[in-house]
Amino acid sequence: EDVFQPPSSGRSSLGHPQAAPRSSPATPHPDLFRSEDTKTKRKQKAPHTSVHPKRGRGDSAAQEEKWHNKEEQDKKPQPLRFTPATTPGPTFDTTVSWSPLSLFQLFFNPAKFVWKVLTVRDFYIFMAILIFSSLVSVHHRSDYWRKAWPYNFPFPGNKMARNRFEAILWSLHLSNPEEDEDNERKKNTADYDRLFKIKPLYTEIVTACQAHFQPYQMISIDERMVASKARHRMKQYQKDKPTKWGYKLFVLADSSTGYTWNFFVYTGKSVSTTGQGLSYSSVMDLLPLSSLGGGYTLFVDNFYTSPTLFQDLSARNIGCCGTIRKNRIGFPQTDKNDLPKKAERGDLRWLRRGNLLFVKWMNTREVTMCSTVHAAFSGKSIQRGVKSAGVWQSKSIPAPDPVIDYNQNMGGVDLSDALIGYYSVHHKSSRSIHPSILFRLSGVGSRGQQPKQGDPDFPLPSHLGQLLRGMWRSTGLDRIICANSNALPDIAPRHCPRKSVWVSQTNDQMSQQ
């Protein structure tokens, strides 16, 4: 009777929730009213009455097993039947005396890794795979050899094994390894050539680009960035380029077709060949007048433009036009009748020094130009968007002649970059300078032979498709792959990358040949 009994439910007899009793320092804890017997009963666990065995307990046999001591007898299992594939022991001839070197060569036999000679046909297939990969994009290079849908391409899996392609890609060298070692010994000296490993192909491509195409009158010089994740001291950073990190090339391109006529790779800070700085020397190195000729008009940006350069080129029968920085040596510093800071859009000022014309023109901001082939202003205008009363409208704005021609002809290198970037070879490489860099340049160079840039009857994928088909024919691949049809294998229904429309158009055009 002295045991405290808590209420059976949380409600009183009237059905209302019963308030919990308040505890106070004067009220003792309920456990103080419990007897020792009740506390003991609560600690005892109730017996297990389920018909199922308790989890974690084994069967009766498991409960009866026990550990035995060494005096108790054990029974040995039945012996296994020994059936080795060959006679146990050394598999080589033990009757012959083997030297340590001979035993070592058993485990490191160079005959297992004999290099298969690379034939011209194999290299054409290798290059055809690179071109094929520029037309058809997959996530990984190994997907070109996958047999499962949608990657079951008839090419290249049936013409070259993946391991063979990888071996050629990894082992491709463009120079003599012995000469490479001699060049490496010259490191940190003036005789060291950072481009030695690609110099043979590099020189050959530049020579071919100049031999098979003559630029039209309008040409341009600009930088080109070749993206790379390799760790190399030649990599540069260009914040204003779409490709920020990579190898920097100085390129001379035809303005109308985008043809890369000459280029060189920037190898870092070095002694100038002309003593006039990098911008001056790079232009002079890209203009071999003996093979280019005279009468051309060169367009450059403000990195290259200087009065000294333009005068020297004008003396060699090369006209120039480009934007110029106001702090260049030789730029007019007079303030007399200068362009106001808040001039109206389209207002301009010009100044002439002999054949050098300097122009200041107000667009959304001030633009400064220099030219040796233009008059200042002939009444021409350009269309620009102007916002009036919250509505954008096209408005005709007067513009100087150098600005109009510069906008039309400066994009030669940009056009060349676009042609390269649309259908380029995408794969990673651990090399500092991979041959695919030059492959991209040579591919655009060969396309420059087309009659007119932007011809809808001869788009870039059609050119690459015809090049691929020509390589197949030269190696006999078309007779093997397309034995029953004159058309290339249609890959578009099985794989639809972002360029699938162009690929389909290429196949349709080839099937009509």
XYZ file of C-alpha atoms in Angstrom:
513
model
C 0.000 0.000 0.000
C 2.907 2.307 0.541
C 4.032 1.867 -3.111
C 3.333 4.818 -5.344
C 1.018 3.906 -8.263
C 1.043 6.287 -11.239
C -2.243 7.003 -13.060
C -3.175 4.458 -15.731
C -3.719 7.026 -18.486
C -3.128 10.651 -19.258
C -6.807 11.586 -18.744
C -8.895 12.045 -15.631
C -12.169 10.311 -14.991
C -13.978 13.280 -16.540
C -12.159 12.783 -19.857
C -10.011 15.882 -19.566
C -6.244 15.739 -19.780
C -4.807 15.327 -16.359
C -2.101 17.795 -15.436
C 1.242 16.363 -14.411
C 1.999 16.789 -10.719
C 4.360 19.592 -9.969
C 7.529 18.770 -8.152
C 8.783 20.945 -5.406
C 11.631 20.730 -2.996
C 9.174 19.676 -0.297
C 7.702 16.833 -2.414
C 9.813 13.633 -2.334
C 10.606 11.686 -5.520
C 8.154 8.812 -6.265
C 10.974 6.236 -6.244
C 11.440 6.840 -2.547
C 8.077 5.161 -1.929
C 9.063 1.957 -3.814
C 10.093 -1.082 -1.842
C 13.271 -2.973 -2.504
C 11.307 -6.016 -3.749
C 9.558 -3.956 -6.404
C 12.859 -2.510 -7.607
C 14.284 -6.004 -7.901
C 11.284 -7.283 -9.852
C 11.567 -4.448 -12.353
C 15.228 -5.318 -13.028
C 14.380 -8.940 -13.795
C 13.686 -9.678 -17.470
C 10.572 -11.485 -18.540
C 11.105 -14.999 -19.880
C 11.167 -15.469 -23.698
C 7.850 -17.045 -24.706
C 8.030 -16.740 -28.541
C 7.737 -19.929 -30.594
C 10.543 -18.747 -32.872
C 14.173 -19.099 -31.797
C 15.765 -15.942 -30.488
C 17.793 -13.994 -33.041
C 21.498 -14.740 -32.824
C 21.111 -18.248 -31.420
C 22.035 -21.254 -33.542
C 20.301 -24.607 -33.790
C 20.629 -27.376 -31.262
C 23.731 -28.811 -32.967
C 25.429 -25.448 -32.793
C 24.553 -25.169 -29.107
C 26.114 -28.599 -28.458
C 29.474 -27.860 -30.224
C 32.512 -27.254 -28.091
C 36.262 -26.861 -28.254
C 38.356 -30.010 -27.917
C 41.722 -30.471 -26.328
C 44.775 -32.181 -27.786
C 44.011 -35.517 -26.176
C 40.797 -35.927 -28.174
C 41.027 -37.718 -31.545
C 40.302 -35.859 -34.823
C 39.391 -37.227 -38.279
C 41.384 -36.127 -41.364
C 39.403 -35.065 -44.490
C 39.646 -37.065 -47.715
C 42.794 -36.029 -49.680
C 42.303 -34.047 -52.939
C 43.248 -35.465 -56.321
C 46.317 -33.556 -57.576
C 46.029 -32.887 -61.341
C 48.431 -30.061 -62.390
C 48.222 -28.718 -65.935
C 51.932 -29.440 -66.510
C 54.707 -31.142 -64.644
C 55.487 -29.205 -61.456
C 58.806 -27.448 -61.388
C 60.703 -25.279 -63.836
C 59.186 -25.235 -67.301
C 62.462 -24.351 -69.004
C 65.196 -26.842 -69.828
C 67.009 -27.614 -66.574
C 69.602 -29.792 -68.284
C 71.258 -26.649 -69.636
C 73.314 -24.325 -67.481
C 71.521 -20.978 -67.155
C 73.392 -17.773 -66.354
C 71.778 -15.116 -64.125
C 71.303 -12.890 -67.185
C 69.575 -15.691 -69.086
C 67.208 -16.276 -66.167
C 66.521 -12.542 -65.950
C 65.668 -12.403 -69.658
C 63.062 -15.122 -69.160
C 60.981 -12.668 -67.138
C 61.914 -9.518 -69.092
C 61.953 -10.749 -72.645
C 62.163 -7.874 -75.149
C 60.712 -10.104 -77.846
C 57.250 -9.725 -76.275
C 57.208 -6.021 -77.022
C 58.729 -5.896 -80.486
C 57.510 -2.757 -82.251
C 55.412 -3.376 -85.303
C 56.718 -1.336 -88.209
C 54.471 1.612 -89.026
C 53.599 1.521 -92.714
C 52.198 4.346 -94.807
C 48.854 2.540 -94.923
C 48.743 2.254 -91.122
C 49.562 5.921 -90.730
C 46.809 6.883 -93.182
C 44.366 4.846 -91.107
C 45.664 6.560 -87.986
C 45.121 9.997 -89.531
C 41.700 8.917 -90.819
C 40.700 8.038 -87.253
C 41.743 11.514 -86.111
C 39.636 13.112 -88.847
C 36.746 10.771 -88.038
C 36.926 11.803 -84.387
C 36.635 15.463 -85.412
C 33.349 14.721 -87.194
C 31.828 12.387 -84.591
C 32.150 13.297 -80.917
C 32.008 10.731 -78.118
C 32.684 11.028 -74.409
C 35.824 8.865 -74.404
C 38.190 7.906 -77.182
C 37.685 4.221 -76.413
C 33.987 4.571 -77.335
C 34.938 4.466 -81.019
C 35.811 0.785 -80.545
C 32.805 -0.188 -78.434
C 30.507 -2.853 -79.874
C 27.387 -2.025 -77.866
C 24.720 0.250 -79.283
C 24.852 3.170 -80.008
C 28.647 3.060 -80.396
C 28.890 0.117 -82.795
C 30.655 2.052 -85.548
C 31.908 0.041 -88.535
C 35.012 2.225 -88.464
C 37.629 2.296 -86.946
C 37.157 -0.963 -85.030
C 37.329 -3.193 -88.101
C 40.478 -1.561 -89.500
C 42.732 -0.836 -86.536
C 42.720 -2.161 -82.997
C 42.439 0.341 -80.206
C 45.735 -0.767 -78.655
C 47.464 -0.265 -81.993
C 46.034 3.238 -82.335
C 47.060 4.106 -78.781
C 50.553 2.734 -79.381
C 50.997 4.929 -82.459
C 49.606 7.940 -80.616
C 51.906 7.464 -77.637
C 55.003 6.581 -79.670
C 54.713 9.144 -82.445
C 57.939 11.170 -82.625
C 58.682 13.877 -85.141
C 62.430 14.076 -84.614
C 65.430 11.825 -84.157
C 65.647 10.655 -80.503
C 69.441 10.836 -80.586
C 69.297 14.437 -81.750
C 66.722 15.110 -79.033
C 69.247 14.008 -76.434
C 71.861 16.342 -77.884
C 69.380 19.215 -77.744
C 68.465 18.398 -74.120
C 72.119 18.738 -73.143
C 71.980 22.344 -74.382
C 69.186 23.257 -71.979
C 69.601 26.606 -70.214
C 71.890 27.786 -73.003
C 71.305 30.032 -76.012
C 71.606 27.056 -78.410
C 68.682 25.156 -76.856
C 65.675 24.814 -79.185
C 62.369 24.399 -77.347
C 60.584 23.381 -80.555
C 63.140 20.807 -81.595
C 60.811 17.815 -81.147
C 58.244 19.202 -83.583
C 60.621 21.147 -85.829
C 60.621 18.717 -88.809
C 56.829 18.655 -89.204
C 56.510 22.289 -88.128
C 58.868 23.453 -90.872
C 57.282 21.200 -93.477
C 53.752 22.440 -92.750
C 54.785 26.097 -92.915
C 56.539 25.468 -96.230
C 53.500 23.646 -97.620
C 51.103 26.390 -96.477
C 53.137 28.991 -98.340
C 53.684 26.850 -101.441
C 50.088 25.810 -102.139
C 48.227 29.083 -101.650
C 48.872 32.717 -102.471
C 46.975 35.171 -100.247
C 44.680 37.806 -101.671
C 45.484 41.477 -101.184
C 43.979 41.811 -97.688
C 45.886 39.959 -94.954
C 45.912 40.143 -91.158
C 48.184 39.166 -88.268
C 46.946 38.161 -84.842
C 47.582 35.711 -82.005
C 46.086 32.238 -81.796
C 45.759 30.244 -78.581
C 45.960 26.450 -78.711
C 44.357 25.063 -75.566
C 46.452 22.643 -73.520
C 46.510 21.335 -69.960
C 50.138 20.243 -70.167
C 52.588 21.719 -67.691
C 55.123 23.550 -69.775
C 56.965 26.824 -69.495
C 55.855 27.842 -72.985
C 52.199 28.087 -71.997
C 50.782 31.603 -71.977
C 47.770 33.342 -70.487
C 45.599 35.624 -72.628
C 42.726 37.156 -70.681
C 41.013 38.601 -73.779
C 40.970 35.329 -75.728
C 38.261 32.631 -75.557
C 41.059 30.176 -74.806
C 42.791 31.621 -71.763
C 45.601 29.099 -71.224
C 47.623 27.388 -73.919
C 50.369 27.791 -76.491
C 50.453 31.125 -78.288
C 50.958 31.252 -82.027
C 51.519 34.327 -84.160
C 49.556 33.806 -87.371
C 49.413 35.492 -90.768
C 46.069 34.676 -92.409
C 44.204 35.627 -95.545
C 41.354 37.962 -94.579
C 38.773 36.620 -97.046
C 39.264 32.854 -96.682
C 40.890 32.513 -93.260
C 43.755 30.539 -94.799
C 46.762 30.231 -92.465
C 49.652 31.237 -94.698
C 52.408 31.568 -92.096
C 52.776 31.082 -88.350
C 55.295 30.478 -85.587
C 55.026 29.279 -82.002
C 55.914 31.740 -79.256
C 58.560 30.083 -77.087
C 58.862 32.752 -74.409
C 61.017 35.767 -73.802
C 64.073 35.799 -76.038
C 66.408 38.144 -77.846
C 64.579 40.079 -80.566
C 65.678 39.329 -84.116
C 65.304 42.995 -85.113
C 66.076 44.771 -81.859
C 62.693 46.546 -81.968
C 60.694 44.384 -79.564
C 58.327 41.442 -79.877
C 55.491 43.218 -81.700
C 57.790 44.589 -84.408
C 59.830 41.399 -84.804
C 56.811 39.086 -85.001
C 55.358 41.050 -87.934
C 58.654 41.102 -89.795
C 59.169 37.369 -89.237
C 55.694 36.584 -90.615
C 56.207 38.631 -93.796
C 58.807 36.916 -96.013
C 58.607 39.399 -98.875
C 60.564 37.141 -101.225
C 57.758 34.552 -101.277
C 54.819 36.837 -100.433
C 55.400 39.703 -102.843
C 54.310 43.315 -102.489
C 51.256 45.523 -102.686
C 49.453 43.830 -99.798
C 47.421 45.617 -97.129
C 48.115 44.352 -93.623
C 45.611 44.731 -90.774
C 46.813 44.444 -87.172
C 45.577 45.369 -83.703
C 47.101 47.837 -81.244
C 49.650 45.291 -79.970
C 51.568 45.528 -83.261
C 50.700 48.997 -84.581
C 53.451 51.599 -84.341
C 54.507 54.452 -86.646
C 57.953 52.883 -86.995
C 56.556 49.541 -88.168
C 54.123 51.128 -90.610
C 56.784 53.343 -92.168
C 59.216 50.439 -92.567
C 56.549 48.265 -94.197
C 55.442 51.113 -96.436
C 59.026 51.410 -97.668
C 58.796 47.712 -98.610
C 55.556 48.166 -100.570
C 53.271 46.816 -97.811
C 50.334 48.973 -96.722
C 49.131 48.868 -93.117
C 46.057 49.708 -91.103
C 45.265 49.093 -87.463
C 44.221 50.403 -84.102
C 46.925 52.192 -82.146
C 47.565 53.059 -78.523
C 47.765 56.743 -77.688
C 50.956 56.228 -75.668
C 52.898 54.756 -78.604
C 56.087 56.548 -79.553
C 55.289 58.720 -82.550
C 51.578 59.174 -81.874
C 50.579 62.893 -82.087
C 50.425 64.527 -78.664
C 48.986 67.885 -79.743
C 45.763 69.096 -78.104
C 44.923 71.705 -80.730
C 41.409 71.031 -82.104
C 41.441 67.666 -80.343
C 38.383 65.432 -80.128
C 36.340 66.469 -77.063
C 35.918 63.925 -74.304
C 32.130 64.174 -74.588
C 31.955 64.276 -78.371
C 28.873 63.003 -80.154
C 28.847 59.521 -81.561
C 30.290 59.605 -85.086
C 32.448 62.702 -84.581
C 36.094 62.352 -85.667
C 39.455 64.119 -85.922
C 42.394 63.214 -88.161
C 46.043 64.222 -88.593
C 48.468 63.318 -91.372
C 52.273 63.037 -91.315
C 53.332 62.193 -94.832
C 51.824 58.795 -95.621
C 50.898 58.185 -91.954
C 47.276 58.971 -91.140
C 46.108 59.194 -87.513
C 42.373 59.161 -86.792
C 40.339 59.667 -83.619
C 36.714 58.559 -83.865
C 34.008 58.562 -81.205
C 31.876 55.424 -81.034
C 30.658 54.343 -77.610
C 34.189 55.339 -76.635
C 37.136 56.901 -78.416
C 38.822 54.799 -81.107
C 42.298 55.649 -82.428
C 43.516 54.366 -85.794
C 46.652 54.566 -87.912
C 46.894 53.827 -91.637
C 49.160 54.264 -94.641
C 46.593 53.349 -97.330
C 43.433 55.318 -96.460
C 41.962 58.761 -96.625
C 40.462 60.034 -93.399
C 36.782 60.252 -94.335
C 34.850 59.788 -97.579
C 31.287 60.088 -96.296
C 30.737 56.411 -95.447
C 28.694 55.316 -92.453
C 27.963 52.212 -90.422
C 24.852 50.921 -88.688
C 24.809 50.892 -84.906
C 22.082 50.149 -82.385
C 20.892 53.196 -80.460
C 18.409 53.076 -77.581
C 15.806 55.821 -77.785
C 12.800 56.050 -75.424
C 13.518 52.537 -74.189
C 13.509 51.042 -77.718
C 16.592 49.913 -79.641
C 16.783 51.297 -83.157
C 19.335 51.041 -85.957
C 21.026 54.341 -86.699
C 23.485 55.338 -89.406
C 26.677 56.808 -87.907
C 29.500 58.440 -89.918
C 32.714 56.417 -89.769
C 36.243 56.999 -91.120
C 37.491 54.801 -93.937
C 40.177 53.016 -91.848
C 37.530 51.856 -89.355
C 35.262 50.405 -92.064
C 38.053 48.456 -93.788
C 39.493 47.332 -90.457
C 36.156 45.819 -89.398
C 35.873 43.965 -92.711
C 39.401 42.556 -92.979
C 40.858 42.177 -89.488
C 39.012 38.918 -88.778
C 41.169 36.634 -90.917
C 42.812 34.908 -87.952
C 39.514 34.795 -86.062
C 37.901 33.115 -89.062
C 40.758 30.637 -89.194
C 40.343 29.928 -85.476
C 36.630 29.328 -85.990
C 37.264 26.856 -88.809
C 39.733 25.003 -86.608
C 37.530 24.961 -83.529
C 34.335 23.682 -85.161
C 35.709 20.241 -86.068
C 38.921 19.703 -84.135
C 40.404 16.617 -82.531
C 39.396 16.463 -78.856
C 41.494 14.188 -76.695
C 43.810 14.577 -73.774
C 47.551 14.292 -74.101
C 50.317 14.238 -71.530
C 52.827 15.711 -73.955
C 53.921 19.285 -73.813
C 53.428 19.882 -77.561
C 51.329 17.247 -79.287
C 51.324 16.755 -83.073
C 47.571 17.391 -83.109
C 48.394 21.112 -82.755
C 50.043 21.094 -86.149
C 47.434 18.690 -87.502
C 44.752 21.276 -86.807
C 46.717 23.958 -88.616
C 47.416 21.795 -91.642
C 43.759 20.765 -91.862
C 42.623 24.364 -92.198
C 45.428 25.077 -94.612
C 44.252 22.373 -97.004
C 40.702 23.710 -96.867
C 41.885 27.158 -97.914
C 42.030 25.971 -101.547
C 38.241 26.219 -101.846
C 37.075 28.908 -104.295
C 35.109 31.048 -101.881
C 34.896 31.227 -98.116
C 31.444 30.350 -96.811
C 30.384 28.538 -100.013
C 27.259 26.533 -99.024
C 28.111 23.899 -101.638
C 31.419 23.171 -99.933
C 31.079 23.361 -96.128
C 33.868 22.311 -93.807
C 32.376 18.915 -92.811
C 31.944 18.093 -96.487
C 35.610 18.895 -97.055
C 36.671 16.705 -94.129
C 34.354 13.931 -95.295
C 35.845 13.982 -98.780
C 39.326 14.018 -97.284
C 38.424 11.011 -95.149
C 36.976 9.168 -98.136
C 40.070 9.929 -100.192
C 42.281 8.468 -97.472
C 40.082 5.370 -97.378
C 40.405 4.937 -101.133
C 44.172 5.357 -101.049
C 44.456 2.530 -98.501
C 41.737 0.308 -99.970
C 39.421 0.828 -97.011
C 36.406 1.744 -99.130
C 36.509 -1.648 -100.890
C 36.527 -3.413 -97.540
C 34.134 -1.314 -95.488
C 31.724 -0.398 -98.293
C 31.904 -3.546 -100.400
C 28.195 -3.491 -101.235
C 27.688 0.271 -101.500
C 29.491 3.291 -102.820
C 28.399 5.352 -99.814
C 30.183 5.701 -96.526
C 28.680 3.924 -93.515
C 25.794 5.980 -92.197
C 26.672 6.693 -88.590
C 24.038 9.326 -87.871
C 21.169 6.939 -86.927
C 23.325 5.180 -84.343
C 25.009 8.190 -82.806
C 23.764 11.750 -82.717
C 26.372 14.140 -81.336
C 26.058 17.880 -81.547
C 27.364 17.811 -85.127
C 25.095 15.002 -86.336
C 23.341 17.272 -88.864
C 26.620 18.045 -90.588
C 27.665 14.392 -90.527
C 24.403 13.351 -92.155
C 24.838 16.018 -94.813
C 28.365 14.812 -95.483
C 27.260 11.210 -95.953
C 24.419 12.239 -98.270
C 26.729 14.285 -100.434
C 29.293 11.486 -100.625
C 26.662 8.930 -101.597
C 25.813 11.055 -104.643
C 29.350 10.876 -105.986
